[in-house]
Short mmCIF file of C-alpha atoms in Angstrom, two decimals:
data_model
loop_
_atom_site.label_atom_id
_atom_site.label_comp_id
_atom_site.label_asym_id
_atom_site.label_seq_id
_atom_site.Cartn_x
_atom_site.Cartn_y
_atom_site.Cartn_z
CA MET A 1 -218.56 35.50 -120.27
CA ALA A 2 -219.16 36.00 -116.56
CA SER A 3 -222.48 37.47 -115.49
CA ASN A 4 -222.45 39.25 -112.14
CA ILE A 5 -225.69 38.64 -110.29
CA LEU A 6 -224.55 41.31 -107.86
CA PRO A 7 -222.34 44.20 -109.00
CA PHE A 8 -218.73 43.69 -107.96
CA ASN A 9 -218.23 45.14 -104.44
CA THR A 10 -221.68 46.69 -104.64
CA LEU A 11 -222.27 49.77 -102.55
CA ALA A 12 -225.57 48.28 -101.42
CA GLN A 13 -225.10 47.07 -97.86
CA VAL A 14 -225.44 43.35 -97.14
CA TYR A 15 -226.34 42.11 -93.67
CA ALA A 16 -225.98 38.47 -92.69
CA HIS A 17 -226.39 36.34 -89.61
CA THR A 18 -226.59 32.66 -88.68
CA GLN A 19 -229.17 30.91 -86.53
CA ASP A 20 -226.85 30.81 -83.51
CA ASP A 21 -225.80 34.48 -83.86
CA SER A 22 -228.42 37.15 -83.24
CA ALA A 23 -226.09 40.01 -84.22
CA LEU A 24 -226.10 41.52 -87.70
CA HIS A 25 -222.85 41.87 -89.61
CA ARG A 26 -222.33 44.27 -92.50
CA TYR A 27 -220.49 43.00 -95.59
CA THR A 28 -220.15 43.64 -99.30
CA MET A 29 -221.13 40.81 -101.62
CA ASP A 30 -219.96 39.61 -105.04
CA MET A 31 -221.83 36.79 -106.82
CA VAL A 32 -220.83 35.51 -110.29
CA LEU A 33 -222.62 33.02 -112.57
CA GLU A 34 -220.88 31.92 -115.79
CA GLY A 35 -222.55 29.03 -117.55
CA SER A 36 -222.27 26.10 -115.15
CA LEU A 37 -219.70 27.94 -112.98
CA PHE A 38 -220.83 29.80 -109.87
CA TYR A 39 -219.02 31.40 -106.93
CA CYS A 40 -219.81 34.03 -104.32
CA LYS A 41 -217.81 36.14 -101.84
CA LEU A 42 -218.82 37.86 -98.60
CA ILE A 43 -216.20 40.56 -98.04
CA THR A 44 -215.23 42.52 -94.92
CA PRO A 45 -212.48 45.17 -94.68
CA ALA A 46 -209.23 44.54 -92.82
CA ARG A 47 -205.84 46.15 -92.25
CA LEU A 48 -202.65 44.49 -93.52
CA ILE A 49 -199.11 44.87 -92.09
CA ASN A 50 -196.47 44.51 -94.81
CA THR A 51 -192.76 43.74 -94.44
CA ALA A 52 -191.98 47.45 -93.87
CA ASN A 53 -194.41 47.54 -90.90
CA GLU A 54 -196.79 49.74 -92.91
CA VAL A 55 -200.54 49.37 -92.40
CA LYS A 56 -202.56 49.10 -95.62
CA LYS A 57 -206.20 48.46 -96.40
CA THR A 58 -207.19 44.97 -97.55
CA SER A 59 -210.10 42.57 -97.15
CA VAL A 60 -210.99 39.10 -95.89
CA CYS A 61 -213.71 37.12 -97.65
CA LEU A 62 -215.80 33.99 -97.21
CA PHE A 63 -215.62 32.11 -100.52
CA PHE A 64 -218.18 29.51 -101.54
CA ASP A 65 -219.13 27.88 -104.84
CA ALA A 66 -221.21 24.95 -106.05
CA SER A 67 -219.09 22.51 -104.02
CA HIS A 68 -220.13 24.28 -100.80
CA VAL A 69 -223.72 25.41 -101.57
CA GLN A 70 -226.44 22.79 -101.71
CA GLY A 71 -229.18 25.25 -102.55
CA LEU A 72 -230.45 28.78 -102.05
CA GLY A 73 -233.86 30.29 -101.49
CA VAL A 74 -235.02 33.76 -102.53
CA CYS A 75 -237.58 35.52 -100.33
CA ASP A 76 -239.01 39.02 -100.55
CA ASN A 77 -241.09 41.04 -98.15
CA ASP A 78 -244.33 39.34 -99.26
CA GLU A 79 -243.13 35.86 -98.32
CA GLU A 80 -241.15 36.65 -95.18
CA VAL A 81 -241.26 39.28 -92.48
CA ILE A 82 -237.99 41.22 -92.51
CA PRO A 83 -236.68 41.72 -88.92
CA SER A 84 -236.93 45.24 -87.58
CA CYS A 85 -233.19 45.37 -86.83
CA VAL A 86 -232.47 44.70 -90.51
CA LYS A 87 -234.86 47.47 -91.60
CA SER A 88 -233.34 50.00 -89.23
CA ALA A 89 -229.81 49.03 -90.32
CA PHE A 90 -230.60 49.67 -93.98
CA VAL A 91 -232.40 52.92 -93.16
CA LYS A 92 -229.39 54.17 -91.18
CA GLN A 93 -227.10 53.41 -94.12
CA ALA A 94 -229.56 55.14 -96.50
CA SER A 95 -229.65 52.00 -98.65
CA SER A 96 -233.45 51.77 -98.57
CA THR A 97 -236.37 53.69 -97.15
CA SER A 98 -238.92 50.91 -96.65
CA ALA A 99 -239.08 47.20 -95.97
CA ALA A 100 -240.66 46.63 -99.40
CA ASP A 101 -237.28 47.37 -100.99
CA LEU A 102 -235.54 44.49 -99.16
CA MET A 103 -235.16 40.79 -99.86
CA SER A 104 -233.25 37.86 -98.37
CA ILE A 105 -231.22 34.96 -99.76
CA ARG A 106 -231.04 31.80 -97.67
CA PHE A 107 -227.91 29.72 -98.33
CA VAL A 108 -227.92 26.00 -97.45
CA LEU A 109 -224.36 24.65 -97.23
CA LYS A 110 -223.27 21.07 -97.78
CA GLY A 111 -219.60 21.67 -96.90
CA HIS A 112 -217.45 24.13 -95.00
CA ALA A 113 -216.82 27.31 -96.98
CA PRO A 114 -213.20 28.55 -96.72
CA LEU A 115 -212.17 31.89 -95.26
CA VAL A 116 -209.68 33.52 -97.66
CA ALA A 117 -207.16 36.18 -96.57
CA PRO A 118 -203.95 37.69 -97.98
CA ASP A 119 -200.72 35.80 -97.35
CA SER A 120 -199.57 38.30 -94.72
CA MET A 121 -200.30 39.26 -91.13
CA LEU A 122 -203.32 41.46 -90.36
CA GLN A 123 -203.74 44.14 -87.73
CA LYS A 124 -206.00 42.92 -84.93
CA ARG A 125 -208.87 45.36 -84.34
CA PRO A 126 -211.89 44.63 -82.11
CA SER A 127 -214.57 45.67 -84.63
CA MET A 128 -212.95 43.82 -87.54
CA PHE A 129 -212.31 40.78 -85.33
CA LYS A 130 -216.05 40.32 -84.74
CA ASP A 131 -216.94 40.47 -88.44
CA ILE A 132 -214.14 38.08 -89.44
CA GLU A 133 -215.07 35.66 -86.65
CA ALA A 134 -218.70 35.75 -87.82
CA LEU A 135 -217.56 34.95 -91.38
CA LEU A 136 -215.64 31.92 -90.12
CA ARG A 137 -218.71 30.71 -88.20
CA MET A 138 -220.93 31.24 -91.25
CA GLY A 139 -218.66 29.10 -93.40
CA ARG A 140 -218.97 26.23 -90.91
CA SER A 141 -222.73 26.53 -90.35
CA ASP A 142 -225.48 24.61 -92.13
CA THR A 143 -227.45 27.65 -93.25
CA PHE A 144 -227.38 31.45 -93.05
CA LYS A 145 -229.31 34.38 -94.51
CA VAL A 146 -228.17 37.45 -96.38
CA TYR A 147 -230.36 40.58 -96.52
CA LEU A 148 -229.87 43.10 -99.31
CA PRO A 149 -231.81 45.69 -101.33
CA SER A 150 -233.94 44.12 -104.06
CA SER A 151 -232.83 46.83 -106.49
CA ALA A 152 -229.20 45.68 -106.24
CA VAL A 153 -229.78 42.08 -107.38
CA SER A 154 -231.14 40.36 -110.48
CA ARG A 155 -234.00 38.22 -109.23
CA LYS A 156 -234.20 36.42 -112.57
CA HIS A 157 -230.57 35.34 -112.32
CA LEU A 158 -231.05 34.25 -108.71
CA LEU A 159 -233.96 31.99 -109.63
CA GLY A 160 -231.94 30.57 -112.51
CA LEU A 161 -229.02 29.95 -110.16
CA SER A 162 -231.29 28.17 -107.70
CA ASP A 163 -232.51 25.82 -110.43
CA ALA A 164 -228.95 25.25 -111.69
CA LEU A 165 -227.73 24.34 -108.19
CA ALA A 166 -230.55 21.84 -107.90
CA ARG A 167 -229.47 20.24 -111.20
CA GLY A 168 -225.76 20.30 -110.29
CA MET A 169 -222.87 22.63 -111.10
CA LYS A 170 -219.11 22.28 -111.17
CA PRO A 171 -216.90 23.95 -108.52
CA ALA A 172 -214.80 27.00 -109.25
CA PRO A 173 -211.17 26.39 -110.35
CA GLU A 174 -208.28 27.17 -108.01
CA ASN A 175 -207.16 30.22 -110.00
CA VAL A 176 -210.33 32.03 -108.91
CA ILE A 177 -209.20 31.97 -105.26
CA ASN A 178 -205.58 32.71 -106.20
CA SER A 179 -206.60 35.82 -108.16
CA ILE A 180 -208.55 37.48 -105.34
CA TYR A 181 -205.55 39.59 -104.17
CA ARG A 182 -203.10 41.51 -106.28
CA LYS A 183 -199.37 40.90 -106.31
CA PRO A 184 -197.15 40.67 -104.29
CA PHE A 185 -199.75 39.14 -101.96
CA LYS A 186 -201.19 35.69 -102.50
CA SER A 187 -204.38 34.11 -101.22
CA LYS A 188 -204.39 31.69 -98.32
CA ILE A 189 -207.17 29.67 -96.72
CA VAL A 190 -207.57 30.33 -92.98
CA THR A 191 -208.90 27.68 -90.61
CA ARG A 192 -208.11 29.47 -87.31
CA LEU A 193 -208.29 33.15 -86.46
CA ASP A 194 -204.82 33.21 -84.88
CA GLU A 195 -203.38 32.50 -88.34
CA LEU A 196 -204.39 36.04 -89.35
CA TRP A 197 -202.45 37.99 -86.70
CA GLY A 198 -200.25 35.41 -84.93
CA LEU A 199 -197.06 37.48 -85.45
CA ASN A 200 -198.59 40.68 -84.09
CA GLU A 201 -197.94 39.65 -80.49
CA PRO A 202 -195.42 41.87 -78.68
CA GLU A 203 -191.88 40.62 -78.54
CA ASN A 204 -190.13 39.65 -75.32
CA PRO A 205 -188.95 42.67 -73.30
CA PRO A 206 -185.23 43.44 -73.19
CA PRO A 207 -183.23 41.97 -70.28
CA TYR A 208 -183.02 43.94 -67.07
CA ASP A 209 -179.99 46.23 -67.05
CA LEU A 210 -179.16 47.73 -63.66
CA SER A 211 -177.01 50.43 -65.26
CA THR A 212 -180.10 51.96 -66.89
CA VAL A 213 -181.79 52.58 -63.51
CA PRO A 214 -181.63 56.33 -62.72
CA GLY A 215 -179.71 56.99 -59.51
CA ALA A 216 -178.02 53.58 -59.35
CA SER A 217 -174.60 53.68 -57.66
CA ASN A 218 -171.49 52.16 -59.25
CA ASP A 219 -170.42 50.80 -55.87
CA GLU A 220 -173.67 48.96 -55.26
CA PRO A 221 -172.78 45.59 -56.87
CA SER A 222 -169.43 45.37 -55.06
CA SER A 223 -170.91 46.55 -51.78
CA GLN A 224 -173.66 43.95 -51.89
CA SER A 225 -171.06 41.24 -52.45
CA ASP A 226 -169.48 42.12 -49.08
CA PHE A 227 -172.53 40.92 -47.21
CA ARG A 228 -175.13 38.29 -48.11
CA ASP A 229 -177.80 36.87 -45.82
CA THR A 230 -178.22 33.23 -46.87
CA SER A 231 -181.63 32.85 -45.26
CA SER A 232 -183.17 35.96 -46.77
CA SER A 233 -181.51 35.51 -50.16
CA GLY A 234 -182.92 32.02 -50.46
CA LYS A 235 -186.45 33.31 -49.88
CA ARG A 236 -186.02 36.18 -52.24
CA GLY A 237 -184.67 33.82 -54.90
CA LYS A 238 -188.07 32.19 -55.28
CA ARG A 239 -189.53 35.35 -56.79
CA ARG A 240 -187.61 37.75 -59.00
CA MET A 241 -188.98 41.24 -58.97
CA ALA A 242 -189.37 42.52 -62.52
CA SER A 243 -188.28 46.12 -62.83
CA PRO A 244 -190.48 48.52 -64.85
CA VAL A 245 -187.34 49.53 -66.75
CA SER A 246 -187.12 46.06 -68.31
CA ARG A 247 -190.48 46.63 -69.98
CA GLN A 248 -189.66 50.08 -71.28
CA THR A 249 -189.00 50.56 -74.98
CA PRO A 250 -185.70 52.23 -75.98
CA SER A 251 -187.48 55.45 -76.90
CA LYS A 252 -189.29 55.56 -73.56
CA ARG A 253 -186.09 54.80 -71.64
CA GLN A 254 -184.31 57.58 -73.53
CA PHE A 255 -187.17 59.94 -72.71
CA LEU A 256 -186.92 59.10 -69.00
CA THR A 257 -183.14 59.51 -68.88
CA GLU A 258 -183.30 62.88 -70.68
CA LYS A 259 -185.71 64.46 -68.19
CA ALA A 260 -184.51 67.70 -66.69
CA ASP A 261 -186.31 67.23 -63.36
CA PRO A 262 -185.89 63.80 -61.71
CA GLU A 263 -188.95 61.95 -60.50
CA PRO A 264 -189.50 61.35 -56.74
CA TRP A 265 -188.86 57.63 -57.09
CA GLU A 266 -185.55 58.41 -58.84
CA LEU A 267 -184.49 60.57 -55.91
CA ALA A 268 -185.54 57.81 -53.49
CA PHE A 269 -183.48 55.24 -55.40
CA ALA A 270 -180.47 57.56 -55.43
CA ALA A 271 -180.77 58.26 -51.69
CA GLN A 272 -181.09 54.57 -50.86
CA GLY A 273 -178.13 53.72 -53.07
CA ALA A 274 -175.96 56.35 -51.37
CA GLN A 275 -177.10 55.21 -47.91
CA ILE A 276 -176.38 51.55 -48.66
CA ALA A 277 -172.95 52.47 -50.05
CA ALA A 278 -172.16 54.44 -46.86
CA LEU A 279 -173.30 51.55 -44.64
CA CYS A 280 -171.21 49.07 -46.63
CA ALA A 281 -168.15 51.32 -46.31
CA GLU A 282 -168.72 51.56 -42.55
CA LEU A 283 -169.09 47.77 -42.39
CA HIS A 284 -165.79 47.34 -44.22
CA THR A 285 -164.07 49.75 -41.79
CA LEU A 286 -165.48 47.94 -38.75
CA ARG A 287 -164.32 44.60 -40.08
CA GLU A 288 -160.79 45.90 -40.55
CA GLU A 289 -160.84 47.33 -37.02
CA MET A 290 -162.07 44.02 -35.57
CA GLN A 291 -159.32 42.10 -37.38
CA ARG A 292 -156.72 44.53 -36.06
CA PHE A 293 -157.94 44.05 -32.47
CA ARG A 294 -157.92 40.28 -32.89
CA ARG A 295 -154.31 40.34 -34.07
CA ALA A 296 -153.42 42.60 -31.13
CA SER A 297 -155.05 40.24 -28.61
CA MET A 298 -153.16 37.26 -30.05
CA VAL A 299 -149.83 39.09 -29.78
CA ASP A 300 -150.68 40.15 -26.19
CA ALA A 301 -151.38 36.53 -25.21
CA GLU A 302 -147.97 35.45 -26.55
CA THR A 303 -146.13 38.18 -24.62
CA GLN A 304 -147.58 36.95 -21.30
CA THR A 305 -144.88 34.17 -21.22
CA ASP A 306 -141.94 36.61 -21.65
CA PRO A 307 -139.79 37.82 -18.63
CA PRO A 308 -141.13 40.87 -16.78
CA ALA A 309 -137.91 42.77 -17.45
CA GLU A 310 -138.42 42.53 -21.21
CA ALA A 311 -141.95 43.72 -20.79
CA GLU A 312 -140.84 46.63 -18.63
CA ALA A 313 -138.22 47.58 -21.18
CA LYS A 314 -141.03 48.49 -23.59
CA PRO A 315 -143.30 50.86 -21.66
CA GLY A 316 -144.35 52.71 -24.86
CA SER A 317 -145.37 49.61 -26.81
CA SER A 318 -148.56 49.87 -28.81
CA LEU A 319 -149.78 46.55 -27.38
CA ASP A 320 -150.22 47.79 -23.78
CA TYR A 321 -153.85 48.86 -24.42
CA ALA A 322 -154.95 45.54 -25.92
CA SER A 323 -155.60 43.36 -22.89
CA PRO A 324 -157.84 40.27 -23.36
CA SER A 325 -160.77 41.90 -21.56
CA GLN A 326 -160.49 45.06 -23.65
CA ALA A 327 -160.25 43.07 -26.89
CA SER A 328 -163.34 41.05 -25.92
CA THR A 329 -165.28 44.22 -25.12
CA VAL A 330 -164.28 45.87 -28.39
CA GLU A 331 -165.10 42.71 -30.32
CA ASN A 332 -168.57 42.56 -28.76
CA THR A 333 -169.11 46.21 -29.57
CA ILE A 334 -168.04 45.71 -33.19
CA GLU A 335 -170.28 42.66 -33.53
CA ASP A 336 -173.21 44.66 -32.18
CA ARG A 337 -172.52 47.42 -34.66
CA LEU A 338 -172.20 44.85 -37.45
CA LEU A 339 -175.60 43.43 -36.56
CA MET A 340 -177.08 46.92 -36.59
CA VAL A 341 -175.54 47.63 -40.00
CA GLU A 342 -176.78 44.31 -41.36
CA ASP A 343 -180.28 45.01 -40.05
CA SER A 344 -180.19 48.44 -41.66
CA ILE A 345 -179.12 46.95 -44.98
CA LEU A 346 -181.89 44.35 -44.81
CA GLU A 347 -184.44 47.05 -44.01
CA GLU A 348 -183.24 49.17 -46.92
CA GLN A 349 -183.47 46.17 -49.25
CA LYS A 350 -187.03 45.45 -48.08
CA GLN A 351 -188.02 49.07 -48.66
CA ARG A 352 -186.46 48.97 -52.10
CA ALA A 353 -188.33 45.76 -52.96
CA LEU A 354 -191.61 47.34 -51.80
CA LEU A 355 -190.89 50.42 -53.88
CA ASP A 356 -190.17 48.23 -56.92
CA GLU A 357 -193.45 46.40 -56.38
CA LYS A 358 -195.37 49.67 -56.09
CA LEU A 359 -193.74 51.00 -59.26
CA ASP A 360 -194.54 47.75 -61.06
CA HIS A 361 -198.18 47.96 -59.97
CA THR A 362 -198.43 51.62 -61.00
CA ASP A 363 -196.83 50.90 -64.36
CA LYS A 364 -199.28 48.04 -64.93
CA GLN A 365 -202.26 50.26 -64.11
CA ILE A 366 -201.03 53.01 -66.45
CA ARG A 367 -200.44 50.45 -69.20
CA GLN A 368 -203.97 49.04 -68.81
CA GLU A 369 -205.49 52.53 -68.88
CA LEU A 370 -203.50 53.44 -72.00
CA GLU A 371 -204.51 50.19 -73.71
CA SER A 372 -208.18 50.78 -72.93
CA GLU A 373 -207.92 54.34 -74.24
CA CYS A 374 -206.16 53.09 -77.39
CA PHE A 375 -208.88 50.52 -77.99
CA GLY A 376 -211.49 53.24 -77.55
CA LEU A 377 -209.69 55.54 -79.97
CA GLN A 378 -209.28 52.73 -82.51
CA SER A 379 -212.99 51.93 -82.33
CA ALA A 380 -213.83 55.62 -82.73
CA VAL A 381 -211.51 55.92 -85.74
CA GLU A 382 -213.01 52.82 -87.33
CA ASN A 383 -216.53 54.13 -86.79
CA LEU A 384 -215.48 57.46 -88.25
CA GLU A 385 -213.94 55.74 -91.29
CA SER A 386 -217.10 53.71 -91.80
CA ARG A 387 -219.23 56.83 -91.48
CA VAL A 388 -217.01 58.70 -93.96
CA ASP A 389 -217.33 55.83 -96.45
CA ASP A 390 -221.11 55.86 -96.04
CA LEU A 391 -221.26 59.63 -96.45
CA GLU A 392 -219.07 59.38 -99.53
CA SER A 393 -221.33 56.77 -101.12
CA CYS A 394 -224.45 58.82 -100.25
CA LEU A 395 -222.81 61.96 -101.64
CA GLN A 396 -221.95 60.17 -104.88
CA ASP A 397 -225.55 59.01 -105.26
CA ASP A 398 -226.88 62.51 -104.53
CA LEU A 399 -224.47 64.12 -106.99
CA ARG A 400 -225.34 61.55 -109.64
CA GLN A 401 -229.08 62.20 -109.12
CA ASP A 402 -228.63 66.00 -109.18
CA PHE A 403 -226.52 65.76 -112.32
CA LYS A 404 -229.16 63.64 -114.01
CA GLU A 405 -231.93 66.06 -113.03
CA ASP A 406 -229.91 69.03 -114.33
CA ILE A 407 -229.29 67.28 -117.65
CA ASP A 408 -233.00 66.42 -118.00
CA ALA A 409 -234.03 70.01 -117.23
CA LYS A 410 -231.54 71.48 -119.71
CA ALA A 411 -232.58 68.97 -122.37
CA SER A 412 -236.23 69.96 -121.90
CA ASP A 413 -235.39 73.67 -122.15
CA LEU A 414 -233.30 73.06 -125.26
CA GLN A 415 -236.11 71.08 -126.90
CA VAL A 416 -238.64 73.86 -126.21
CA LYS A 417 -236.32 76.50 -127.63
CA LEU A 418 -235.65 74.36 -130.71
CA GLU A 419 -239.37 73.90 -131.35
CA GLU A 420 -239.98 77.66 -130.99
CA PHE A 421 -237.14 78.41 -133.38
CA ILE A 422 -238.48 75.94 -135.96
CA GLU A 423 -241.97 77.46 -135.70
CA ARG A 424 -240.61 80.97 -136.23
CA ARG A 425 -238.58 79.83 -139.21
CA LEU A 426 -241.60 78.10 -140.72
CA GLU A 427 -243.65 81.26 -140.30
CA ASP A 428 -240.94 83.32 -142.01
CA VAL A 429 -240.70 80.83 -144.87
CA GLU A 430 -244.48 80.82 -145.22
CA GLU A 431 -244.54 84.61 -145.50
CA VAL A 432 -241.76 84.56 -148.09
CA VAL A 433 -243.54 81.93 -150.15
CA LYS A 434 -246.81 83.87 -150.00
CA HIS A 435 -245.04 87.04 -151.08
CA ASP A 436 -243.35 85.30 -153.99
CA VAL A 437 -246.61 83.76 -155.14
CA ARG A 438 -248.39 87.12 -154.94
CA MET A 439 -245.68 88.82 -156.93
CA ALA A 440 -245.79 86.07 -159.52
CA PHE A 441 -249.52 86.52 -159.97
CA GLU A 442 -249.20 90.28 -160.32
CA ASN A 443 -246.44 90.14 -162.92
CA ALA A 444 -247.86 87.25 -164.90
CA SER A 445 -249.00 87.83 -168.56
CA CYS A 446 -251.60 85.69 -170.34
CA LYS A 447 -251.88 85.09 -174.10
CA PHE A 448 -255.21 84.02 -175.53
CA LYS A 449 -255.58 82.49 -178.99
CA ILE A 450 -259.13 82.59 -180.25
CA ASP A 451 -260.18 80.62 -183.24
CA LEU A 452 -263.62 81.71 -184.23
CA GLY A 453 -263.91 79.02 -186.80
CA TRP A 454 -265.43 81.24 -189.42
CA SER A 455 -265.49 79.77 -192.91
CA GLU A 456 -264.95 81.84 -196.02
#
């Protein structure tokens, strides 16, 4: 039958560190010795994400048995000076009040100890990440120490285990590792930390959809197709501006589109879209006018070879105003206006690109601030949870001690009352017996037979 050297998931805090890591890490420890079978676990809490995206509590442990441990040494406060940081850590957790109550176990490894986790993805938290990373380093180190209260461990069993390891012990069977976690989760051995939360990375953002941009005009795609600057489009093609809308979640996009009061940048986008649409419409009108004047100038050039009489017969013709000089002047004017419109469109596009870049930068800053605040809140919640667990354990110990003291006090009172009652009863019985004896003597009658022995 298995003999636990340490109580399973003992409430006594265990602190461990390696030679290359000066920081202390708090774990719970479970050590089992059964005949020639020995195994030990250093356990740290974690958060598991199941298939329904629910976060549940779980644990990650460093598992080692006789195949990993070459030997262990047991030291108490008389043989080794306990570091001050270890003392203060135990005092803060109310696990001990003095250094005399502490001891250390030095593990010497001969092989890498595996890190065991549930066969599912874990939630990545900064505080838990450090403890899990330290466990992985401990399993790959040559030696590390574990500090724990001396009252929570059987020193006799530890010394026996040390001798047994020196003589040789068999490793733990595979079903020990497989039975660490309850169904439906199985145990898996982790060699890299990214195997724990590799699928927790955010998915790719949805593709950019121009129709979701507030204030976008329906005529904008067709109007931009009327005019393209090959030189500027080639330069802009090297870098695609990512819109903040493409990184918005559906709920956030719905929240933005349902706002009653539009944002200033939405109004700016709407105004620019309307202005570009108006400029494109004006450009289309000017092009039609230029084509009409060109056709008129061509017809006027052909009529120059006709007889003067035929020309005079049509004094009200609509082609009289379109002389070659007039057509050239109008064409130059239209071309100038076209250049002005094109410059205006280019300027509007530059302003829109700058506005997109500013919005992207602002969105990135807000995202970074929110992430930092979230990390801070997560750390605060984790610290609060740890503190609540510690308070709960301390409260249980206090209640257990108070309950024991109350029982002892009531037992003492009950014993005193019982002794007093017995004494009173004995006194009453003694009085009754005395009275009965007295009455018997008073009512007793004696018969005397005297034989004088006289002879006749």
